[in-house]
Short mmCIF file of C-alpha atoms in Angstrom, two decimals:
data_model
loop_
_atom_site.label_atom_id
_atom_site.label_comp_id
_atom_site.label_asym_id
_atom_site.label_seq_id
_atom_site.Cartn_x
_atom_site.Cartn_y
_atom_site.Cartn_z
CA MET S 1 -47.18 45.17 28.07
CA PHE S 2 -47.27 41.48 27.25
CA PHE S 3 -47.13 42.35 23.54
CA PHE S 4 -44.00 44.51 23.94
CA SER S 5 -42.18 41.96 26.09
CA ARG S 6 -43.00 39.19 23.63
CA PHE S 7 -41.93 41.36 20.70
CA PHE S 8 -38.53 42.19 22.19
CA TRP S 9 -38.00 38.60 23.31
CA GLN S 10 -38.50 37.49 19.72
CA MET S 11 -36.03 40.18 18.64
CA VAL S 12 -33.40 38.86 21.04
CA ARG S 13 -33.87 35.31 19.74
CA MET S 14 -33.52 36.31 16.09
CA LYS S 15 -30.28 35.57 14.24
CA SER S 16 -27.71 38.36 14.36
CA GLY S 17 -27.64 39.00 10.63
CA LEU S 18 -31.43 39.19 10.45
CA ILE S 19 -31.82 41.57 13.39
CA ILE S 20 -29.04 43.85 12.07
CA ALA S 21 -30.66 43.92 8.62
CA PHE S 22 -34.08 44.56 10.17
CA GLY S 23 -32.68 47.37 12.33
CA GLY S 24 -31.02 49.01 9.33
CA ALA S 25 -34.21 48.79 7.28
CA PHE S 26 -36.22 50.23 10.18
CA VAL S 27 -33.90 53.25 10.46
CA LEU S 28 -33.94 53.83 6.69
CA VAL S 29 -37.73 53.67 6.42
CA CYS S 30 -38.21 55.99 9.40
CA SER S 31 -35.68 58.47 7.98
CA LEU S 32 -37.50 58.67 4.64
CA LEU S 33 -40.87 58.78 6.38
CA ALA S 34 -39.78 61.66 8.61
CA TYR S 35 -38.73 63.71 5.58
CA TRP S 36 -41.92 62.77 3.71
CA LEU S 37 -44.11 63.83 6.64
CA GLU S 38 -42.29 67.11 7.31
CA PRO S 39 -40.14 68.18 4.34
CA ASP S 40 -39.99 71.78 5.56
CA THR S 41 -38.75 70.73 8.99
CA PHE S 42 -36.01 68.35 7.88
CA GLY S 43 -35.07 69.88 4.50
CA ASN S 44 -33.57 66.67 3.06
CA PRO S 45 -33.60 62.89 3.77
CA PHE S 46 -30.21 63.01 5.47
CA ASN S 47 -31.53 65.36 8.17
CA GLY S 48 -34.36 62.87 8.67
CA PHE S 49 -31.77 60.13 9.10
CA TRP S 50 -29.84 62.33 11.55
CA TRP S 51 -32.93 62.88 13.68
CA VAL S 52 -33.80 59.16 13.68
CA MET S 53 -30.28 58.18 14.74
CA THR S 54 -30.05 60.76 17.53
CA THR S 55 -33.46 59.58 18.74
CA VAL S 56 -32.86 55.81 18.77
CA THR S 57 -29.43 56.26 20.36
CA THR S 58 -30.99 58.54 23.03
CA VAL S 59 -28.58 61.39 22.21
CA GLY S 60 -31.31 63.91 21.31
CA TYR S 61 -29.41 67.02 20.20
CA GLY S 62 -32.66 68.83 19.51
CA ASP S 63 -31.45 70.52 16.31
CA PHE S 64 -34.23 68.70 14.41
CA TYR S 65 -37.58 67.52 15.75
CA PRO S 66 -41.09 67.05 14.31
CA HIS S 67 -43.75 69.75 14.65
CA THR S 68 -46.82 68.01 13.26
CA ILE S 69 -48.94 65.31 14.89
CA PRO S 70 -47.96 62.63 12.28
CA GLY S 71 -44.30 63.48 12.82
CA LYS S 72 -44.66 63.27 16.59
CA CYS S 73 -46.46 59.92 16.23
CA LEU S 74 -43.44 58.69 14.27
CA GLY S 75 -41.28 59.90 17.15
CA VAL S 76 -43.37 57.84 19.59
CA VAL S 77 -42.86 54.76 17.42
CA LEU S 78 -39.11 55.40 17.55
CA TYR S 79 -39.24 55.75 21.35
CA VAL S 80 -41.20 52.55 21.82
CA PHE S 81 -39.67 50.26 19.21
CA GLY S 82 -36.61 51.96 17.75
CA ILE S 83 -34.53 52.43 20.90
CA GLY S 84 -34.97 48.79 21.95
CA LEU S 85 -34.44 47.49 18.42
CA ILE S 86 -31.22 49.45 17.86
CA SER S 87 -29.93 48.47 21.31
CA ILE S 88 -30.47 44.80 20.45
CA ALA S 89 -28.81 45.29 17.03
CA ILE S 90 -25.78 46.98 18.62
CA SER S 91 -25.48 44.19 21.20
CA LYS S 92 -25.60 41.64 18.37
CA VAL S 93 -22.75 43.45 16.59
CA VAL S 94 -20.69 43.52 19.80
CA ASP S 95 -21.36 39.80 20.33
CA LYS S 96 -20.25 39.09 16.76
CA LEU S 97 -16.99 40.98 17.31
CA PHE S 98 -16.39 39.19 20.61
CA ILE S 99 -17.04 35.78 19.07
CA TYR S 100 -14.78 36.62 16.12
CA GLN S 101 -11.94 37.70 18.43
CA ARG S 102 -12.35 34.59 20.59
CA LYS S 103 -12.33 32.27 17.58
CA LYS S 104 -9.26 34.05 16.22
CA GLU S 105 -7.38 33.64 19.50
CA GLU S 106 -8.38 29.97 19.69
CA GLY S 107 -7.33 29.32 16.09
CA LYS S 108 -10.77 28.43 14.73
CA LEU S 109 -10.83 30.81 11.74
CA LYS S 110 -9.52 29.95 8.27
CA TYR S 111 -6.83 32.14 6.72
CA THR S 112 -7.67 33.33 3.20
CA GLY S 113 -4.63 35.45 2.30
CA LYS S 114 -1.86 34.62 -0.16
CA GLY S 115 1.94 34.93 -0.21
CA HIS S 116 2.19 34.33 3.53
CA PHE S 117 4.60 32.30 5.65
CA VAL S 118 3.39 29.23 7.55
CA ILE S 119 5.09 28.14 10.77
CA ILE S 120 4.28 24.67 12.07
CA ASP S 121 4.62 23.88 15.79
CA TRP S 122 5.70 26.26 18.50
CA ASN S 123 9.06 26.44 20.23
CA ARG S 124 11.74 29.02 20.89
CA GLN S 125 13.10 28.72 17.35
CA ALA S 126 9.63 29.44 15.94
CA GLU S 127 9.44 32.60 18.04
CA TYR S 128 12.85 33.76 16.79
CA THR S 129 11.69 33.03 13.24
CA LEU S 130 8.63 35.25 13.64
CA GLU S 131 10.76 38.07 15.00
CA GLU S 132 13.20 37.72 12.10
CA ILE S 133 10.38 37.66 9.53
CA PHE S 134 8.97 40.93 10.85
CA SER S 135 12.45 42.42 11.10
CA THR S 136 12.99 41.58 7.42
CA ASP S 137 9.51 42.54 6.22
CA PRO S 138 7.28 44.43 8.69
CA ASP S 139 4.28 43.88 6.39
CA ALA S 140 4.66 40.10 6.12
CA GLU S 141 1.65 37.92 6.95
CA THR S 142 2.28 34.72 8.91
CA VAL S 143 0.13 31.73 9.88
CA LEU S 144 1.09 29.72 12.96
CA ILE S 145 -0.14 26.12 13.34
CA ALA S 146 0.06 24.54 16.79
CA GLN S 147 -2.04 22.49 19.19
CA LEU S 148 -2.21 25.08 21.97
CA PRO S 149 -5.56 26.30 23.39
CA LYS S 150 -4.74 29.92 22.47
CA THR S 151 -2.27 31.74 20.27
CA PRO S 152 1.17 31.92 21.92
CA TYR S 153 2.13 34.99 19.89
CA PRO S 154 -0.58 37.70 19.83
CA HIS S 155 0.20 39.89 16.84
CA PRO S 156 -2.05 41.57 14.25
CA GLN S 157 -0.13 39.87 11.40
CA VAL S 158 0.03 36.40 12.95
CA HIS S 159 -3.03 34.27 12.22
CA TYR S 160 -3.28 31.29 14.56
CA ILE S 161 -4.64 27.88 13.51
CA GLN S 162 -5.25 25.29 16.22
CA GLY S 163 -4.98 21.73 14.97
CA ASN S 164 -2.85 18.74 14.09
CA PRO S 165 -0.52 19.69 11.18
CA VAL S 166 -0.54 16.09 9.94
CA ARG S 167 -4.21 16.43 9.00
CA GLU S 168 -5.08 17.92 5.64
CA GLU S 169 -7.99 19.99 7.00
CA THR S 170 -5.59 21.82 9.34
CA LEU S 171 -3.25 22.67 6.47
CA GLU S 172 -6.24 23.83 4.42
CA MET S 173 -7.23 26.16 7.27
CA ALA S 174 -3.80 27.78 6.87
CA ASN S 175 -4.33 28.09 3.09
CA LEU S 176 -0.95 26.40 2.67
CA GLY S 177 -1.36 26.03 -1.08
CA GLU S 178 -1.05 29.82 -1.48
CA ALA S 179 1.84 30.23 0.99
CA ARG S 180 5.25 31.62 0.12
CA ALA S 181 7.11 29.17 2.37
CA VAL S 182 6.49 26.78 5.25
CA PHE S 183 8.72 26.24 8.29
CA ILE S 184 8.43 22.88 10.08
CA PHE S 185 9.87 23.11 13.57
CA ALA S 186 10.66 20.16 15.80
CA ASP S 187 7.93 19.42 18.33
CA ASP S 188 9.53 17.84 21.40
CA THR S 189 6.38 17.57 23.52
CA MET S 190 4.08 14.64 24.20
CA GLY S 191 0.52 15.67 25.02
CA GLN S 192 -0.94 19.12 25.56
CA GLY S 193 -1.35 21.62 28.35
CA PRO S 194 0.47 21.73 31.71
CA GLY S 195 0.82 17.94 31.76
CA ALA S 196 2.75 17.78 28.48
CA GLN S 197 6.01 15.83 28.65
CA VAL S 198 9.27 16.81 26.96
CA ILE S 199 10.68 14.22 24.56
CA THR S 200 14.44 13.76 24.78
CA ASP S 201 14.85 11.17 22.03
CA PRO S 202 15.78 13.07 18.81
CA ALA S 203 14.70 10.11 16.67
CA PHE S 204 11.16 10.38 18.02
CA VAL S 205 11.13 14.17 17.56
CA ASP S 206 12.40 13.92 13.97
CA GLY S 207 9.85 11.18 13.33
CA LYS S 208 7.05 13.64 14.13
CA THR S 209 8.66 16.17 11.79
CA LEU S 210 8.78 13.50 9.06
CA LEU S 211 5.03 12.88 9.42
CA VAL S 212 4.30 16.58 8.99
CA ALA S 213 6.66 16.85 6.00
CA THR S 214 4.95 13.86 4.35
CA ALA S 215 1.52 15.43 4.83
CA ILE S 216 2.74 18.67 3.24
CA GLU S 217 4.41 16.94 0.30
CA ARG S 218 1.22 15.01 -0.48
CA ASN S 219 -0.68 18.12 -1.56
CA TYR S 220 1.65 21.12 -1.31
CA ALA S 221 4.97 20.00 -2.81
CA HIS S 222 5.15 23.28 -4.77
CA VAL S 223 5.52 25.33 -1.55
CA TYR S 224 9.10 26.05 -0.46
CA SER S 225 9.72 24.10 2.75
CA ILE S 226 12.28 24.30 5.54
CA ALA S 227 12.44 21.64 8.27
CA GLU S 228 14.25 21.63 11.60
CA ILE S 229 16.11 18.37 12.28
CA ARG S 230 17.41 17.51 15.73
CA ASP S 231 19.86 14.78 14.68
CA ARG S 232 21.77 14.89 11.37
CA HIS S 233 21.84 11.07 11.35
CA ASN S 234 18.07 11.11 10.79
CA LEU S 235 18.44 13.09 7.57
CA GLY S 236 18.41 9.89 5.51
CA SER S 237 14.84 9.23 6.61
CA PHE S 238 13.78 12.35 4.70
CA LYS S 239 15.32 11.37 1.34
CA HIS S 240 11.96 10.28 -0.08
CA VAL S 241 10.20 13.47 1.08
CA LYS S 242 10.58 16.76 -0.79
CA ILE S 243 12.05 19.24 1.70
CA ASP S 244 13.84 22.19 0.09
CA ASP S 245 16.06 23.04 3.05
CA PHE S 246 17.03 21.70 6.46
CA VAL S 247 18.07 23.48 9.64
CA PHE S 248 20.16 21.78 12.33
CA GLY S 249 19.55 24.05 15.31
CA ASN S 250 21.79 22.53 17.98
CA GLU S 251 24.53 21.77 15.48
CA THR S 252 24.63 25.38 14.24
CA ILE S 253 24.96 26.67 17.80
CA SER S 254 27.84 24.26 18.46
CA HIS S 255 29.66 25.34 15.28
CA MET S 256 29.33 29.02 16.18
CA ALA S 257 30.59 28.40 19.72
CA VAL S 258 33.67 26.50 18.53
CA ARG S 259 34.48 29.06 15.81
CA SER S 260 34.22 31.83 18.38
CA ALA S 261 36.56 29.97 20.75
CA PHE S 262 39.23 29.51 18.08
CA ASN S 263 38.66 32.89 16.43
CA PRO S 264 37.23 35.37 18.96
CA GLY S 265 34.68 37.71 17.47
CA THR S 266 33.41 35.43 14.70
CA SER S 267 30.07 34.91 16.46
CA ALA S 268 29.32 38.62 16.05
CA ILE S 269 29.87 38.29 12.29
CA PHE S 270 27.58 35.26 12.10
CA HIS S 271 24.96 37.10 14.11
CA GLN S 272 25.06 40.10 11.81
CA LEU S 273 24.62 37.89 8.74
CA LEU S 274 21.76 35.98 10.34
CA THR S 275 19.78 39.08 11.35
CA ARG S 276 18.80 42.34 9.71
CA ASN S 277 19.11 44.53 12.76
CA ASN S 278 22.20 46.46 11.74
CA GLY S 279 24.99 46.88 9.22
CA GLU S 280 25.36 44.84 6.07
CA ASP S 281 23.37 41.77 5.19
CA LEU S 282 23.17 38.88 2.75
CA TYR S 283 21.06 39.42 -0.39
CA GLU S 284 20.39 37.67 -3.70
CA VAL S 285 20.82 39.72 -6.89
CA CYS S 286 19.80 38.98 -10.47
CA LYS S 287 22.37 38.35 -13.19
CA LYS S 288 22.78 41.26 -15.61
CA ALA S 289 23.21 40.79 -19.34
CA HIS S 290 26.78 42.19 -19.47
CA TRP S 291 28.01 39.87 -16.71
CA HIS S 292 29.59 37.06 -18.71
CA THR S 293 32.09 35.87 -16.10
CA PHE S 294 32.18 36.03 -12.32
CA ARG S 295 34.88 38.70 -12.66
CA HIS S 296 32.49 41.01 -14.53
CA ALA S 297 29.86 40.58 -11.81
CA PHE S 298 32.37 40.80 -8.95
CA GLU S 299 34.00 44.03 -10.14
CA ASP S 300 30.74 45.71 -11.14
CA LEU S 301 29.13 44.93 -7.80
CA LEU S 302 32.26 45.93 -5.85
CA ASN S 303 32.27 49.35 -7.52
CA GLN S 304 28.73 49.87 -6.28
CA GLY S 305 29.47 48.80 -2.69
CA ALA S 306 28.45 45.13 -2.74
CA THR S 307 30.67 42.04 -2.41
CA LEU S 308 29.80 38.93 -4.42
CA ILE S 309 30.43 35.84 -2.26
CA SER S 310 28.46 32.90 -3.68
CA ASP S 311 26.76 31.39 -6.71
CA GLY S 312 24.17 29.77 -4.48
CA VAL S 313 26.27 26.63 -3.96
CA HIS S 314 29.93 27.56 -3.41
CA LEU S 315 31.73 30.32 -1.51
CA ASN S 316 34.88 30.34 -3.67
CA ILE S 317 33.91 33.04 -6.18
CA ASN S 318 37.28 34.75 -5.74
CA GLN S 319 38.96 31.59 -7.09
CA ARG S 320 36.65 31.31 -10.11
CA LEU S 321 36.62 34.87 -11.42
CA ASN S 322 37.44 33.86 -15.00
CA GLU S 323 34.70 31.21 -15.19
CA PRO S 324 31.50 32.01 -17.08
CA ILE S 325 28.43 32.44 -14.92
CA PRO S 326 26.14 29.40 -15.36
CA GLU S 327 22.65 30.19 -16.62
CA HIS S 328 20.81 29.23 -13.44
CA SER S 329 23.30 30.53 -10.87
CA ARG S 330 21.92 32.38 -7.86
CA LEU S 331 24.23 35.26 -7.00
CA PHE S 332 24.53 36.31 -3.36
CA VAL S 333 26.16 39.50 -2.13
CA ILE S 334 26.91 41.23 1.15
CA CYS S 335 25.93 44.89 1.27
CA THR S 336 23.69 47.41 2.97
CA ALA S 337 19.97 47.66 2.26
CA GLU S 338 20.52 50.93 0.40
CA VAL S 339 23.12 49.40 -1.91
CA TYR S 340 20.94 46.34 -2.49
CA GLU S 341 18.15 48.53 -3.87
CA LYS S 342 20.60 49.75 -6.52
CA VAL S 343 22.17 46.42 -7.49
CA LYS S 344 19.34 43.86 -7.11
CA GLY S 345 18.50 44.14 -10.82
CA CYS S 346 14.98 42.70 -10.62
#
């Protein structure tokens, strides 16, 4: 009795990978041994494996069982050692899965995918961004970096990283070098947890954003970056940092509110262009070889159900129809998703 208790205690203390490998080897050897001892009873090695598995898992269907004394002795070994060994192995697997899930929720696992989006810091705008990403591409993979104890957005395609985004090791955990784009949202909190204080000074908030942007530029300047700025007057502080695009959240809301007041209904148009939930949307199309002027592109696209509105910089295409299309122009159209599939060109 002392021997068995000591044996199983040693099994419990063994590393998970070792006990799982040992359990698998034990089942395989017993399966081959069962067939070797009674080939007429089991017919083939797989039936031996079936009998071993139903025995160690205490299912016992009874469709196969040994008839000879050596075969029955093997069965006794399975009863004494196999059931306990497999139970320990299964518990180790369950523990591994539990630990993996806990580490994932707490943001302790490195992301190894490519072509993903990275969102830095958590606020309401970050949540809207996640929803818009999945509305645009339901298969998109996203990594969220924040300093919260657990992920604020449980989702199978959102990988959470807990850490300070100013530190390089945190950005490495998000595999930022292989990302498609990174969003830097304004963090207006001081401290963590329930005792965190809200910062009202936009200069301080934008200063934290500047630190994150500097850390990203140091090693990941090739990744397309978008930063949220609370005060437009702080934009000059970012002139030495490579940020591809800026978002002025409060300012955009104010503009939409005023436009709607002077021209009722315009907010609905803005909303439709900013989301992909219904109707037509804004898309970029590739320049075709026979489009020499904006007129050629405008008329060709219009005949297919798309309206050319911008060259990536200006919105006055209708006033420049006779101008040649510059080599590096980015052409944007408004159309439905179905029409876009026909006109995108690349």
